[in-house]
Coordinates of C-alpha atoms and ligand atoms in Angstrom, one line a residue:
M300 CA 2.5 27.2 5.0
T301 CA 3.1 23.4 5.2
I302 CA 6.4 21.8 5.8
S303 CA 6.3 20.5 2.2
T304 CA 5.7 23.9 0.8
I305 CA 8.7 25.3 2.7
F306 CA 10.7 22.4 1.5
L307 CA 9.7 23.0 -2.1
L308 CA 10.4 26.7 -2.0
T309 CA 13.9 25.9 -0.6
L310 CA 14.2 23.4 -3.4
F311 CA 13.3 26.0 -5.9
S312 CA 15.8 28.5 -4.6
V313 CA 18.5 25.8 -4.5
I314 CA 17.8 24.9 -8.1
Y315 CA 17.3 28.3 -9.6
G316 CA 19.7 30.2 -7.3
S317 CA 22.6 28.1 -8.5
G318 CA 22.3 29.3 -12.1
A319 CA 20.6 26.4 -13.8
T320 CA 22.4 25.4 -17.0
H321 CA 20.4 25.3 -20.2
H322 CA 21.3 22.7 -22.6
L323 CA 21.1 23.2 -26.4
F324 CA 19.4 20.6 -28.4
I325 CA 20.9 20.7 -31.8
N326 CA 19.6 19.1 -34.9
L327 CA 16.1 18.8 -33.7
Q328 CA 12.8 19.8 -35.3
T329 CA 11.1 22.8 -33.8
L330 CA 7.3 23.3 -33.7
S331 CA 6.7 26.5 -31.9
S332 CA 3.3 26.9 -30.1
D333 CA 0.9 29.7 -30.2
Y334 CA 0.7 29.5 -26.4
S335 CA -2.7 30.6 -25.2
S336 CA -3.3 32.3 -21.9
N337 CA -6.9 31.2 -21.7
Q338 CA -6.4 27.8 -20.1
P339 CA -9.6 26.2 -18.7
Y340 CA -8.3 22.7 -19.3
R341 CA -4.9 22.8 -17.5
T342 CA -4.9 20.6 -14.4
A343 CA -4.5 21.7 -10.9
Y344 CA -3.2 18.6 -9.2
H345 CA -2.4 16.1 -12.0
F346 CA 1.3 16.2 -13.0
Q347 CA 2.1 18.3 -16.1
P348 CA 4.9 20.7 -17.0
P349 CA 4.1 24.4 -17.7
K350 CA 3.9 23.7 -21.4
N351 CA 4.7 21.3 -24.3
W352 CA 4.3 17.6 -25.0
I353 CA 4.8 14.9 -22.4
N354 CA 4.4 11.1 -22.6
D355 CA 5.8 8.1 -20.7
P356 CA 6.8 8.3 -17.1
N357 CA 10.4 7.1 -16.9
G358 CA 12.7 5.7 -14.2
P359 CA 10.7 6.5 -11.1
L360 CA 12.6 5.9 -7.9
R361 CA 13.0 7.0 -4.3
Y362 CA 16.5 8.3 -3.4
G363 CA 17.7 10.3 -0.5
G364 CA 14.1 10.7 0.8
L365 CA 13.0 12.2 -2.5
Y366 CA 10.8 10.8 -5.2
H367 CA 12.3 11.2 -8.6
L368 CA 10.2 11.3 -11.7
F369 CA 11.6 11.4 -15.2
Y370 CA 9.4 11.7 -18.2
Q371 CA 9.4 11.8 -22.0
Y372 CA 9.3 15.5 -22.9
N373 CA 9.5 17.7 -26.0
P374 CA 11.1 21.0 -24.8
K375 CA 10.1 22.6 -28.1
G376 CA 6.4 22.0 -28.7
A377 CA 3.1 20.5 -27.9
V378 CA 3.5 17.5 -30.3
W379 CA 5.8 14.5 -30.0
G380 CA 9.5 15.1 -31.0
N381 CA 12.9 16.2 -29.7
I382 CA 12.4 13.8 -26.8
V383 CA 14.5 14.3 -23.6
W384 CA 14.2 12.9 -20.1
A385 CA 12.8 15.8 -18.1
H386 CA 13.2 15.4 -14.4
S387 CA 11.2 16.5 -11.3
V388 CA 11.5 15.7 -7.6
S389 CA 8.9 15.5 -4.9
K390 CA 8.6 14.7 -1.2
D391 CA 5.0 13.4 -1.4
L392 CA 4.2 12.4 -5.0
V393 CA 1.8 15.4 -5.1
N394 CA 4.0 18.6 -5.2
W395 CA 6.8 18.5 -7.7
A396 CA 9.8 20.8 -8.4
P397 CA 11.5 20.7 -11.8
L398 CA 15.2 20.1 -12.4
D399 CA 17.1 20.3 -15.7
P400 CA 16.6 17.4 -18.1
A401 CA 18.6 14.4 -16.9
I402 CA 19.2 12.7 -20.2
F403 CA 19.3 14.2 -23.6
P404 CA 21.0 13.2 -26.9
S405 CA 24.7 13.5 -26.6
Q406 CA 26.5 10.4 -27.8
P407 CA 26.2 8.2 -30.9
S408 CA 24.1 5.6 -29.1
D409 CA 21.3 8.1 -28.4
I410 CA 21.9 11.0 -30.9
N411 CA 18.6 10.4 -32.5
G412 CA 16.5 10.1 -29.4
C413 CA 16.4 9.3 -25.7
W414 CA 13.4 7.1 -25.2
S415 CA 11.8 5.3 -22.3
G416 CA 13.5 3.3 -19.6
S417 CA 13.7 2.5 -15.9
A418 CA 15.8 2.9 -12.8
T419 CA 17.3 0.2 -10.6
L420 CA 19.0 0.6 -7.2
L421 CA 22.2 -1.4 -7.3
H422 CA 24.0 -2.8 -4.1
G423 CA 24.9 0.1 -1.8
N424 CA 21.8 2.1 -2.9
K425 CA 23.3 3.2 -6.1
P426 CA 20.8 4.3 -8.8
V427 CA 21.3 3.4 -12.4
I428 CA 19.2 4.1 -15.4
L429 CA 18.7 1.9 -18.5
Y430 CA 17.0 3.6 -21.4
T431 CA 16.5 3.2 -25.1
G432 CA 18.6 5.3 -27.4
I433 CA 18.2 5.9 -31.1
D434 CA 21.5 5.6 -32.9
P435 CA 22.7 7.2 -36.1
M436 CA 21.2 4.3 -38.2
N437 CA 17.9 4.9 -36.4
H438 CA 18.3 1.6 -34.6
Q439 CA 16.9 1.1 -31.1
V440 CA 19.6 0.2 -28.5
Q441 CA 19.8 0.1 -24.7
N442 CA 22.0 2.5 -22.8
L443 CA 23.1 3.2 -19.3
A444 CA 23.5 6.4 -17.3
Q445 CA 24.6 6.9 -13.7
P446 CA 24.4 9.8 -11.3
K447 CA 27.5 12.0 -11.3
N448 CA 27.3 12.7 -7.6
L449 CA 25.7 10.3 -5.2
S450 CA 25.8 12.8 -2.4
D451 CA 23.3 15.0 -4.3
P452 CA 19.8 13.9 -3.3
F453 CA 18.5 15.7 -6.4
L454 CA 20.6 13.4 -8.7
R455 CA 20.9 16.4 -11.0
E456 CA 23.6 15.2 -13.3
W457 CA 23.7 11.8 -15.1
V458 CA 26.7 10.4 -16.8
K459 CA 26.5 7.9 -19.7
T460 CA 28.9 5.1 -19.9
P461 CA 31.3 5.1 -22.9
K462 CA 30.4 1.4 -23.2
N463 CA 27.0 2.3 -24.6
P464 CA 25.1 0.7 -26.2
L465 CA 25.0 -2.2 -23.8
M466 CA 22.4 -4.1 -25.8
A467 CA 21.9 -3.8 -29.6
P468 CA 20.3 -5.6 -32.5
T469 CA 22.8 -7.6 -34.5
S470 CA 22.6 -10.0 -37.5
A471 CA 23.3 -12.8 -35.0
N472 CA 20.4 -12.1 -32.6
K473 CA 17.9 -11.3 -35.3
I474 CA 16.3 -8.6 -33.2
N475 CA 14.2 -6.1 -35.3
S476 CA 16.0 -2.8 -34.8
S477 CA 12.7 -0.9 -35.0
S478 CA 11.1 -3.1 -32.3
F479 CA 13.6 -3.2 -29.4
R480 CA 12.9 -0.8 -26.5
D481 CA 11.8 0.3 -23.0
P482 CA 14.1 -1.7 -20.5
T483 CA 12.4 -2.5 -17.2
T484 CA 13.7 -2.1 -13.7
A485 CA 16.2 -5.0 -13.2
W486 CA 15.9 -7.7 -10.6
L487 CA 18.3 -10.1 -9.0
G488 CA 18.1 -13.8 -9.5
K489 CA 19.1 -16.4 -6.8
D490 CA 22.4 -16.7 -8.7
G491 CA 23.2 -13.1 -7.8
H492 CA 22.9 -11.9 -11.5
W493 CA 20.8 -9.1 -12.7
R494 CA 17.9 -9.6 -15.1
V495 CA 16.1 -7.0 -17.2
L496 CA 13.4 -7.1 -19.9
V497 CA 13.3 -5.3 -23.2
G498 CA 10.0 -5.0 -25.2
S499 CA 10.1 -6.5 -28.7
K500 CA 8.2 -8.5 -31.3
R501 CA 8.9 -11.1 -34.0
R502 CA 6.4 -10.7 -36.8
T503 CA 3.1 -10.5 -34.8
R504 CA 4.4 -12.2 -31.7
G505 CA 4.9 -9.7 -28.9
M506 CA 7.6 -10.5 -26.4
A507 CA 9.7 -9.5 -23.4
L508 CA 13.3 -10.3 -24.2
L509 CA 15.4 -11.3 -21.2
Y510 CA 19.0 -10.1 -20.6
I511 CA 21.2 -11.3 -17.8
S512 CA 24.3 -9.6 -16.3
K513 CA 26.8 -10.0 -13.5
D514 CA 28.0 -6.4 -13.4
F515 CA 25.1 -4.4 -15.0
F516 CA 27.4 -3.5 -17.9
N517 CA 27.9 -6.7 -19.8
W518 CA 24.6 -8.2 -20.8
V519 CA 23.9 -11.5 -22.4
Q520 CA 20.5 -12.3 -24.0
A521 CA 18.8 -15.3 -22.5
K522 CA 17.8 -18.1 -24.9
H523 CA 14.1 -17.6 -24.4
P524 CA 12.1 -14.5 -23.8
L525 CA 10.5 -14.2 -20.3
H526 CA 7.2 -14.5 -22.0
S527 CA 5.6 -13.9 -25.5
T528 CA 2.1 -14.2 -27.0
L529 CA 1.2 -14.7 -30.6
G530 CA -0.7 -11.9 -32.3
S531 CA -0.2 -9.3 -29.6
G532 CA 2.2 -7.2 -31.7
M533 CA 4.9 -4.9 -30.2
W534 CA 5.2 -4.9 -26.5
E535 CA 6.1 -1.4 -25.3
C536 CA 7.1 -0.5 -21.7
P537 CA 7.1 -3.9 -20.1
D538 CA 6.9 -4.0 -16.3
F539 CA 7.5 -7.1 -14.2
F540 CA 7.1 -7.1 -10.5
P541 CA 6.1 -9.2 -7.5
V542 CA 3.0 -8.5 -5.4
L543 CA 2.2 -10.1 -2.0
N544 CA -0.5 -12.7 -2.1
S545 CA -2.2 -11.0 0.8
G546 CA -2.3 -7.5 2.1
Q547 CA -1.7 -4.1 0.5
L548 CA 2.1 -3.6 1.1
G549 CA 4.5 -3.7 -1.8
V550 CA 7.8 -5.6 -2.0
D551 CA 11.1 -5.0 -3.8
T552 CA 11.3 -6.0 -7.4
S553 CA 13.8 -8.8 -6.7
V554 CA 11.6 -10.6 -4.1
N555 CA 10.3 -14.1 -5.1
G556 CA 8.8 -17.0 -3.2
D557 CA 5.5 -18.8 -2.6
Y558 CA 4.1 -15.8 -0.8
V559 CA 4.1 -13.6 -3.9
S560 CA 2.6 -13.6 -7.3
H561 CA 4.2 -11.9 -10.3
V562 CA 2.6 -9.3 -12.6
L563 CA 3.7 -8.9 -16.2
K564 CA 2.3 -5.7 -17.7
V565 CA 2.9 -4.5 -21.3
S566 CA 1.7 -1.5 -23.3
L567 CA 0.3 -3.0 -26.5
D568 CA 1.3 -0.7 -29.3
D569 CA -1.4 -2.1 -31.6
K570 CA -4.2 -1.5 -29.0
K571 CA -2.8 1.6 -27.2
H572 CA -3.7 0.2 -23.8
D573 CA -1.9 -1.2 -20.8
Y574 CA -2.6 -4.9 -20.2
Y575 CA -1.4 -7.2 -17.4
M576 CA -1.3 -10.9 -16.5
I577 CA -1.0 -12.4 -13.0
G578 CA 1.1 -15.5 -12.6
S579 CA 4.3 -16.8 -11.2
Y580 CA 8.0 -16.3 -12.0
N581 CA 9.7 -19.6 -12.5
A582 CA 13.2 -18.5 -11.5
A583 CA 14.9 -21.9 -12.5
K584 CA 13.6 -21.6 -16.0
D585 CA 13.5 -17.8 -16.1
V586 CA 10.0 -17.7 -17.5
F587 CA 6.7 -16.1 -16.5
V588 CA 3.8 -18.6 -16.1
P589 CA 0.4 -17.0 -16.2
D590 CA -2.1 -18.4 -13.6
E591 CA -4.6 -21.0 -14.8
G592 CA -8.0 -19.7 -15.6
L593 CA -6.7 -16.2 -16.2
N594 CA -6.5 -16.2 -20.0
S595 CA -3.1 -16.5 -21.6
E596 CA -4.2 -13.6 -23.7
F597 CA -4.0 -10.1 -22.4
V598 CA -7.5 -9.4 -20.9
L599 CA -7.0 -7.3 -17.8
R600 CA -6.3 -3.7 -18.0
Y601 CA -5.0 -1.2 -15.4
D602 CA -7.5 1.4 -16.7
Y603 CA -10.4 1.1 -19.2
G604 CA -10.1 4.7 -20.4
K605 CA -6.9 6.5 -21.4
Y606 CA -3.8 5.2 -19.7
Y607 CA -0.6 4.1 -21.4
A608 CA 3.1 3.5 -21.0
S609 CA 2.8 3.0 -17.2
K610 CA 5.5 1.9 -14.8
T611 CA 5.6 0.9 -11.2
F612 CA 8.4 1.3 -8.6
F613 CA 8.8 0.0 -5.0
D614 CA 8.6 2.9 -2.5
D615 CA 10.8 1.6 0.3
G616 CA 9.7 4.6 2.5
K617 CA 6.0 3.7 2.7
K618 CA 6.6 0.0 1.7
R619 CA 4.2 0.1 -1.2
R620 CA 4.3 -0.4 -5.0
V621 CA 3.3 2.8 -6.8
L622 CA 2.0 3.0 -10.4
L623 CA 2.5 6.0 -12.7
G624 CA 0.9 6.3 -16.1
W625 CA 0.6 8.7 -19.0
V626 CA -2.9 10.0 -20.0
N627 CA -2.9 11.6 -23.4
E628 CA -5.3 14.3 -24.7
S629 CA -8.6 13.7 -26.4
S630 CA -8.4 17.0 -28.2
S631 CA -7.3 17.6 -31.8
V632 CA -3.6 18.3 -32.5
A633 CA -4.6 21.8 -33.6
D634 CA -6.2 22.4 -30.3
D635 CA -3.1 21.0 -28.5
I636 CA -0.9 23.4 -30.4
K637 CA -3.2 26.2 -29.6
K638 CA -3.2 25.5 -25.8
G639 CA 0.5 24.9 -26.0
W640 CA 0.6 21.5 -24.2
S641 CA -0.3 17.9 -24.5
G642 CA -0.3 15.0 -22.0
I643 CA -0.5 14.6 -18.3
H644 CA 0.2 11.9 -15.8
A645 CA -2.5 10.1 -13.8
I646 CA -2.5 10.5 -10.0
P647 CA 0.1 8.0 -8.7
R648 CA -1.7 4.8 -7.5
A649 CA -0.8 2.3 -4.8
I650 CA -1.2 -1.1 -6.3
W651 CA -1.7 -4.5 -4.8
L652 CA -3.3 -8.0 -5.4
H653 CA -7.0 -8.3 -4.7
K654 CA -7.8 -11.0 -2.2
S655 CA -9.4 -13.1 -5.0
G656 CA -5.9 -13.3 -6.5
K657 CA -7.6 -12.6 -9.9
Q658 CA -6.9 -8.9 -10.3
L659 CA -5.0 -5.9 -9.0
V660 CA -6.5 -3.1 -6.9
Q661 CA -5.4 0.5 -7.5
W662 CA -6.0 3.5 -5.3
P663 CA -4.8 7.1 -5.4
V664 CA -1.8 7.5 -3.1
V665 CA -3.0 8.6 0.3
E666 CA -0.9 11.9 0.1
I667 CA -3.4 13.3 -2.5
E668 CA -5.9 13.6 0.3
K669 CA -3.8 16.4 1.8
L670 CA -5.3 18.5 -1.0
R671 CA -8.9 17.9 0.1
A672 CA -10.7 21.0 1.5
N673 CA -14.3 22.1 2.2
P674 CA -15.7 18.6 3.0
V675 CA -19.3 18.1 2.0
N676 CA -21.1 15.0 3.5
L677 CA -24.6 14.0 2.5
A678 CA -26.7 11.9 4.9
P679 CA -27.7 8.5 3.4
K680 CA -30.7 9.1 1.2
L681 CA -32.9 7.4 -1.4
I682 CA -32.5 8.6 -5.0
K683 CA -35.5 8.0 -7.1
G684 CA -35.5 6.9 -10.7
G685 CA -35.1 10.0 -12.8
Q686 CA -33.8 12.2 -9.9
L687 CA -30.8 14.5 -9.9
V688 CA -29.1 15.5 -6.6
Q689 CA -26.8 18.5 -7.0
I690 CA -23.6 18.3 -4.9
N691 CA -23.2 21.9 -3.7
G692 CA -20.3 23.5 -1.8
V693 CA -17.3 22.1 -3.7
T694 CA -15.4 23.5 -6.6
A695 CA -16.9 21.5 -9.4
T696 CA -13.9 21.6 -11.7
Q697 CA -11.4 20.6 -9.1
A698 CA -12.8 18.0 -6.7
D699 CA -12.6 14.5 -5.2
V700 CA -16.0 12.8 -4.9
E701 CA -16.7 9.5 -3.2
I702 CA -20.2 8.0 -3.5
S703 CA -21.6 4.6 -2.7
F704 CA -24.9 3.0 -3.8
Q705 CA -26.8 0.2 -2.1
V706 CA -29.4 -1.9 -3.8
S707 CA -31.6 -4.2 -1.8
K708 CA -33.4 -6.2 -4.5
L709 CA -32.0 -7.3 -7.8
G710 CA -35.2 -8.6 -9.3
K711 CA -35.5 -5.6 -11.6
A712 CA -32.0 -6.0 -13.2
E713 CA -32.1 -6.1 -17.0
V714 CA -31.4 -9.6 -18.4
L715 CA -28.4 -9.8 -20.7
G716 CA -29.0 -12.4 -23.4
Y717 CA -25.3 -12.8 -24.3
L718 CA -22.1 -11.4 -23.1
T719 CA -20.9 -8.3 -24.9
D720 CA -17.8 -6.2 -24.8
P721 CA -18.5 -3.9 -21.8
Q722 CA -17.2 -0.8 -23.7
I723 CA -19.7 -1.5 -26.5
L724 CA -22.5 -2.1 -23.9
C725 CA -21.7 1.3 -22.4
S726 CA -21.8 3.0 -25.8
K727 CA -25.2 1.5 -26.6
K728 CA -26.6 2.2 -23.1
G729 CA -25.5 5.7 -22.1
S730 CA -26.9 7.6 -19.2
A731 CA -30.1 8.4 -21.2
V732 CA -31.0 4.7 -21.6
K733 CA -33.1 3.5 -18.7
S734 CA -33.0 0.0 -17.3
G735 CA -34.3 -1.7 -14.2
L736 CA -31.2 -1.0 -12.1
G737 CA -29.2 1.9 -13.5
P738 CA -27.8 4.0 -14.8
F739 CA -26.9 5.6 -11.5
G740 CA -23.7 7.5 -10.6
L741 CA -22.2 11.0 -11.1
L742 CA -22.7 13.7 -13.6
V743 CA -19.5 15.8 -13.7
F744 CA -18.6 18.9 -15.7
A745 CA -22.3 19.5 -16.1
S746 CA -23.5 22.8 -17.5
E747 CA -26.6 24.7 -16.5
G748 CA -29.4 23.0 -18.5
L749 CA -27.2 19.9 -19.1
Q750 CA -26.2 20.8 -22.7
E751 CA -22.8 19.3 -21.5
Y752 CA -22.0 16.7 -19.0
T753 CA -19.8 13.6 -18.5
S754 CA -21.5 10.7 -16.7
V755 CA -19.8 8.0 -14.7
F756 CA -22.3 5.3 -13.7
F757 CA -23.2 1.8 -12.8
R758 CA -25.8 -0.5 -14.4
I759 CA -26.6 -4.0 -13.1
F760 CA -27.4 -6.9 -15.3
R761 CA -28.6 -10.4 -14.8
Y762 CA -26.6 -12.9 -16.9
Q763 CA -27.0 -16.7 -16.5
H764 CA -27.9 -16.6 -12.8
K765 CA -25.2 -14.1 -12.0
N766 CA -25.3 -10.4 -11.4
L767 CA -23.0 -8.3 -13.5
V768 CA -22.0 -4.8 -12.6
L769 CA -21.1 -2.5 -15.4
L770 CA -19.1 0.7 -14.9
C771 CA -19.2 3.3 -17.7
S772 CA -17.6 6.7 -18.3
D773 CA -19.7 8.3 -21.0
Q774 CA -18.1 11.3 -22.8
S775 CA -20.5 11.5 -25.7
R776 CA -22.1 14.7 -24.3
S777 CA -19.0 16.1 -22.5
S778 CA -18.4 18.9 -25.0
L779 CA -20.1 20.9 -27.6
N780 CA -16.8 20.9 -29.4
K781 CA -17.1 17.8 -31.6
N782 CA -13.5 17.8 -32.7
N783 CA -12.7 16.0 -29.4
D784 CA -12.5 12.3 -29.1
L785 CA -15.9 11.6 -27.3
T786 CA -15.4 7.8 -27.0
T787 CA -17.4 6.0 -24.2
Y788 CA -15.4 3.7 -22.0
G789 CA -16.6 0.8 -19.8
T790 CA -15.7 -2.4 -17.9
F791 CA -17.4 -4.9 -15.7
V792 CA -16.5 -4.6 -12.0
D793 CA -16.1 -7.8 -10.0
V794 CA -18.4 -6.8 -7.1
D795 CA -21.4 -8.6 -5.6
P796 CA -24.1 -5.9 -5.8
L797 CA -26.3 -7.6 -3.2
H798 CA -23.7 -7.9 -0.4
E799 CA -21.3 -5.1 -1.3
K800 CA -21.8 -1.4 -1.8
L801 CA -21.2 -0.1 -5.3
S802 CA -18.6 2.5 -4.6
L803 CA -17.2 5.1 -7.0
R804 CA -14.5 7.7 -6.4
T805 CA -13.9 10.3 -9.1
L806 CA -11.1 12.7 -9.2
I807 CA -12.1 15.8 -11.2
D808 CA -9.5 18.2 -12.5
H809 CA -10.5 20.7 -15.2
S810 CA -10.1 18.2 -18.1
V811 CA -9.6 15.0 -16.2
V812 CA -12.2 12.5 -14.9
E813 CA -10.3 9.8 -13.2
S814 CA -12.7 7.2 -11.7
F815 CA -12.1 4.2 -9.3
G816 CA -15.0 1.8 -9.1
G817 CA -15.5 -1.1 -6.6
E818 CA -12.8 0.4 -4.2
G819 CA -10.1 0.3 -6.9
R820 CA -11.1 -2.9 -8.8
A821 CA -12.0 -0.9 -12.0
C822 CA -10.4 2.3 -13.1
I823 CA -11.5 4.5 -16.0
T824 CA -9.7 7.8 -16.9
A825 CA -11.2 10.2 -19.4
R826 CA -10.3 13.6 -20.8
V827 CA -13.0 16.1 -21.5
Y828 CA -13.0 19.7 -22.7
P829 CA -16.4 21.3 -21.9
T830 CA -17.1 24.7 -23.5
L831 CA -19.9 25.7 -21.1
A832 CA -19.2 23.7 -18.0
I833 CA -15.9 25.5 -17.2
N834 CA -14.6 27.5 -14.2
D835 CA -17.5 28.4 -11.9
K836 CA -20.1 27.3 -14.5
A837 CA -19.6 23.6 -13.9
K838 CA -21.8 21.5 -11.6
I839 CA -21.7 18.0 -10.1
Y840 CA -24.7 15.8 -9.5
A841 CA -25.5 12.4 -8.3
F842 CA -28.1 10.9 -10.6
N843 CA -30.3 7.9 -11.0
N844 CA -31.8 7.4 -14.4
G845 CA -33.1 3.8 -13.9
T846 CA -36.7 2.9 -13.3
S847 CA -36.0 1.6 -9.7
D848 CA -35.0 3.7 -6.7
V849 CA -31.6 3.1 -5.2
N850 CA -30.0 4.2 -1.9
I851 CA -27.0 6.5 -1.7
S852 CA -25.3 5.1 1.4
R853 CA -22.4 7.5 1.4
L854 CA -21.6 10.8 -0.4
S855 CA -18.5 12.7 0.5
A856 CA -17.0 15.4 -1.7
W857 CA -14.1 17.8 -1.4
S858 CA -12.7 20.7 -3.3
M859 CA -9.1 20.0 -4.2
K860 CA -6.4 22.6 -3.5
K861 CA -3.9 23.3 -6.3
A862 CA -0.7 21.2 -6.0
H863 CA 2.6 22.9 -6.4
I864 CA 3.7 21.5 -9.7
H865 CA 6.4 23.7 -11.3
Ligands
NAG165 C1 27.9 16.5 -4.5 O1 26.7 17.0 -3.9 C2 26.8 17.5 -2.7 C3 25.4 17.8 -2.1 O2 24.7 18.6 -3.0 C4 27.7 18.8 -2.7 O3 27.8 19.3 -1.4 C5 29.0 18.4 -3.3 O4 29.7 19.6 -3.5 C6 28.8 17.7 -4.6 N1 30.1 17.3 -5.1 C7 30.6 17.6 -6.3 C8 31.9 17.0 -6.7 O5 30.0 18.3 -7.1
NAG166 C1 10.4 -4.5 -37.8 O1 9.5 -3.7 -37.0 C2 9.0 -2.6 -37.8 C3 8.2 -1.8 -36.9 O2 7.1 -2.4 -36.3 C4 8.2 -3.2 -38.9 O3 7.6 -2.2 -39.7 C5 9.0 -4.1 -39.8 O4 8.2 -4.8 -40.7 C6 9.7 -5.2 -38.9 N1 10.7 -5.9 -39.7 C7 10.7 -7.2 -39.8 C8 11.8 -7.8 -40.7 O5 9.9 -7.9 -39.2
NAG167 C1 -4.2 9.0 -27.5 O1 -5.5 9.5 -27.8 C2 -5.9 9.3 -29.1 C3 -7.3 9.9 -29.3 O2 -8.0 10.2 -28.1 C4 -5.9 7.8 -29.4 O3 -6.5 7.5 -30.6 C5 -4.5 7.4 -29.3 O4 -4.3 6.0 -29.7 C6 -3.9 7.6 -28.0 N1 -2.5 7.3 -28.0 C7 -1.9 6.6 -27.1 C8 -0.5 6.2 -27.2 O5 -2.5 6.2 -26.1
NAG168 C1 -32.2 10.4 -18.3 O1 -33.1 9.8 -19.2 C2 -33.9 10.7 -20.0 C3 -34.9 9.9 -20.8 O2 -34.4 8.6 -21.1 C4 -33.0 11.6 -20.8 O3 -33.7 12.5 -21.6 C5 -32.0 12.3 -19.9 O4 -31.1 13.0 -20.7 C6 -31.3 11.3 -19.1 N1 -30.4 12.0 -18.1 C7 -29.1 11.9 -18.2 C8 -28.3 12.7 -17.2 O5 -28.5 11.3 -19.1
NAG169 C1 -33.2 2.3 1.2 O1 -32.7 2.3 2.6 C2 -33.8 2.2 3.5 C3 -33.2 2.3 4.9 O2 -32.2 1.4 5.1 C4 -34.6 1.0 3.3 O3 -35.7 0.9 4.2 C5 -35.1 0.9 1.9 O4 -35.8 -0.3 1.6 C6 -34.0 1.1 0.9 N1 -34.5 1.3 -0.4 C7 -34.0 0.7 -1.5 C8 -34.7 1.0 -2.8 O5 -33.0 0.0 -1.5

């Protein structure tokens, strides 16, 4: 038994031995689930509660040596509704113990809902949460809650200020009361005043409204938003943080200077994806200035599959910035109700600026590697066009696979006449479409006879004297159940295929295929629900379906142990 397991068991007895209180949620819709015991799609090491609906991660923070995760949760069913802030704690971001909900409707300013928000550590290491409440008029307002007992490392009880709401739409500020939500972690300006962002829009112009406060209770709206873009629609869950210009360490959210860049991330409600821009924070003018060359539109995404409402926090223990995100289901609502749950969180990712300065790099937190067991390592080998190499010796539904390909000549790369949306390119050229260089990659959740499989692969193109590397996650054959969303995802990866290896790491977890290409430069998360490739029937292969041979320079795979999550 590991130290962390002992710790968590102690935690469980502390929590449940003390007679946990059960709050009643009045006045809320109920949708009971026909909870099924046959659960091939429940994850083993991705965060999810025992049942019901979850969405956004909220208020992540590290306090008293513990990581705290709050999340949007429906205690009554597998569809959205009755939302409370559920609360779990962890020593390692891998194993989690549940606590009672931290925030639930209890005062006029949140009686119709307790939606997303963030935590900030005030002077003297005092945590405070700002979150969106839905008031009796169904207006979105911003509220504050503080821990009742700072000596309690579990931060079990949260007290709302009677001054709530602290920010609200009025006839004077002309804020749309249906488009005013998701406060960020606050940061300190040079003037010693706190600043916080709230997502909003005016007609089609999406924006991050800026509020300023001396004492964290009295907030004044700044004249200008921190940033806005025409046509982007509602900005949900904004996140604004500095990243060091070099290296992989993270810094506190209030840090500014010429050695950092700033990242503005928003969840675009119209597109249902998380986008970010890299730029600088002009503290004198209190505006975000996107870098030249990087489009002023939102182009870059954290993840080119399913990933939404994400949020970072600074981990002052390991000096890193950690990203958490929600991954929704691709199954039908009827199937969600049948299985009794919906939604998971992605593996927490460390996040830093790539040395090019042009994008972020994301990598699963190192702690997840503690779950690795039964390593399988393949000696470097050639994989011929049309060849499949089975990866034996790992649990194919619960695995971590790292593979690297090396190509020595690029002459055979398919010429691309014009630049196309990479996702469309991936949909047109799935794993069955051969080209000079690619597709090559992994087949996961593959059934005997390949009636079902999900393919994650590279394909190299020549476009105007440049080599373009495409990374695809093709779900079109992932399940014989066609009620699922089988959309193919794809993105270009900024790697030089002649001088760099084409690396791919895929975390496989029963219904999750979470892929990291180019050492974290391109992430694609997919959800799949195979009907044949389940339990011990699933297989993993490396494959090359291009006309040229390629070398596998590295292949390491592990079975993943089950994490202790609830
Ligand atoms: C605060 O928490 C500490 C640590 O759990 C506990 O010993 C103490 O009794 C608590 N104080 C109150 C007033 O509940
Ligand atoms: C306010 O936002 C809601 C939700 O997006 C929208 O339906 C409504 O048209 C907006 N109202 C105005 C006056 O812009
Ligand atoms: C969740 O998934 C569905 C279907 O796969 C998609 O259409 C929807 O927009 C997603 N919702 C969010 C908020 O990501
Ligand atoms: C490889 O290509 C062939 C023919 O193009 C196709 O029949 C087969 O399904 C492909 N394999 C995979 C794994 O997609
Ligand atoms: C594969 O690697 C071997 C050994 O390094 C090399 O001789 C060969 O040319 C490579 N083949 C391809 C197709 O890259």
